[in-house]
């Protein structure tokens, strides 16, 4: 998630104050003759000061939403919230510019064009807010080259051609940009499963439909039905504002869940590092201390047979002396891989230290001895053992856990002693051969 610099909220707050002051400041007085000529037209665009202006009401609501989102932005400092704030600021400025009284007809037409242009930029900000949620939005350098002539048209075209020159184009562009924003939020819904994204996306699509309806059914800017369309659009805009706030809180929850998953993953990796021998990949003595208590409890409660098999590599010192320590490490990894691949998944292989391994089997001592002898033969016959020095093999000692044995250390000592007995027997047999 992209964070914005800490000073950005100051710039946004300054922009809000400047726009609000500019929207509320009294306009310069024009010529009285021109004002009288424009009186009838202003009745369609600028509201009667004796009545409540829908444009000013919508602008005030937009600035209230801006304040709420600014509070969320101060706390979260997310780039998508910043674009939402900019969108609502521009929307409020557009409403106040359109709802103000102007003393000159040309000024009123110019203000109407500026209001339409601000509405278009506001819709584009909502598009960027959806694009900025997963990552930084892709804003091309060619965008200003598109917006500059658009601004010139909406600012200057009403002066010679009247407000109708920018009325339909403005609603078409606002509808297209708002529809794009709605689709972007619905795509975001598919990625994040956030209810706020669904509410915002559906509301923006409804606003886009209202702009299309305005183009199809309202022929001129001074048509009284423009006020009805504006009042209708205020409802989905307010719903979209609620959806944006909900989305912000859902984003906090989503980030918390994602952080928890990362923490769990890191804890899992750390635990595997703690209980795993780094050279062979087998479990280490620390993990044996964790497992043996649980296995002894199962043994005493359910009568499950349990045996320890102590494994030592014969003539391992000769491998290090003749072939080097790298070859010795390779032999350790080879033996560990061999033991793990030749026991059941329910059993355990631990590297005990040096060239010694310990195997924990769920079987009787007789069965453990048979499996140990089978491991010895299989290792000797394995193709990987051919390059090793003569006499390198496995010595094994087995002991079964019985009720009389209460100390794990005693069991391990007994298995170790039996392993050395097996080693001596193998060495004598090799010498006789």
Short mmCIF file of C-alpha atoms in Angstrom, two decimals, residues 18-29 41-49 53-57 92-104 107-109 111-112 114-115:
data_model
loop_
_atom_site.label_atom_id
_atom_site.label_comp_id
_atom_site.label_asym_id
_atom_site.label_seq_id
_atom_site.Cartn_x
_atom_site.Cartn_y
_atom_site.Cartn_z
CA UNK A 18 -8.26 28.22 -0.59
CA UNK A 19 -11.07 26.63 -2.60
CA UNK A 20 -13.61 27.26 0.14
CA UNK A 21 -12.62 30.91 0.51
CA UNK A 22 -12.58 31.41 -3.25
CA UNK A 23 -16.02 29.85 -3.58
CA UNK A 24 -17.52 31.97 -0.83
CA UNK A 25 -15.87 35.28 -1.74
CA UNK A 26 -18.09 37.87 -3.38
CA UNK A 27 -17.58 38.28 -7.09
CA UNK A 28 -16.55 41.51 -8.73
CA UNK A 29 -19.49 43.62 -9.79
CA UNK A 41 -30.61 33.26 -17.77
CA UNK A 42 -29.21 33.39 -14.21
CA UNK A 43 -32.50 32.15 -12.91
CA UNK A 44 -31.69 28.80 -14.56
CA UNK A 45 -28.06 28.54 -13.41
CA UNK A 46 -27.58 30.71 -10.34
CA UNK A 47 -30.22 30.11 -7.64
CA UNK A 48 -32.46 32.74 -6.15
CA UNK A 49 -30.76 34.13 -3.05
CA UNK A 53 -29.61 26.75 -3.43
CA UNK A 54 -29.24 23.06 -4.36
CA UNK A 55 -25.75 23.78 -5.69
CA UNK A 56 -24.62 25.37 -2.44
CA UNK A 57 -26.26 22.59 -0.46
CA UNK A 92 -17.62 21.03 -3.77
CA UNK A 93 -15.82 23.81 -5.63
CA UNK A 94 -17.77 22.96 -8.78
CA UNK A 95 -21.09 23.22 -6.92
CA UNK A 96 -20.21 26.52 -5.26
CA UNK A 97 -18.96 28.03 -8.52
CA UNK A 98 -22.20 27.04 -10.26
CA UNK A 99 -24.38 28.17 -7.37
CA UNK A 100 -23.02 31.66 -6.88
CA UNK A 101 -24.67 34.87 -8.06
CA UNK A 102 -22.87 36.79 -10.80
CA UNK A 103 -23.61 40.33 -11.88
CA UNK A 104 -22.55 39.84 -15.49
CA UNK A 107 -19.10 35.91 -15.96
CA UNK A 108 -22.01 33.56 -15.28
CA UNK A 109 -21.35 31.63 -18.49
CA UNK A 111 -18.32 30.22 -14.23
CA UNK A 112 -20.64 27.54 -15.62
CA UNK A 114 -15.38 26.23 -15.06
CA UNK A 115 -17.91 24.35 -12.94
#
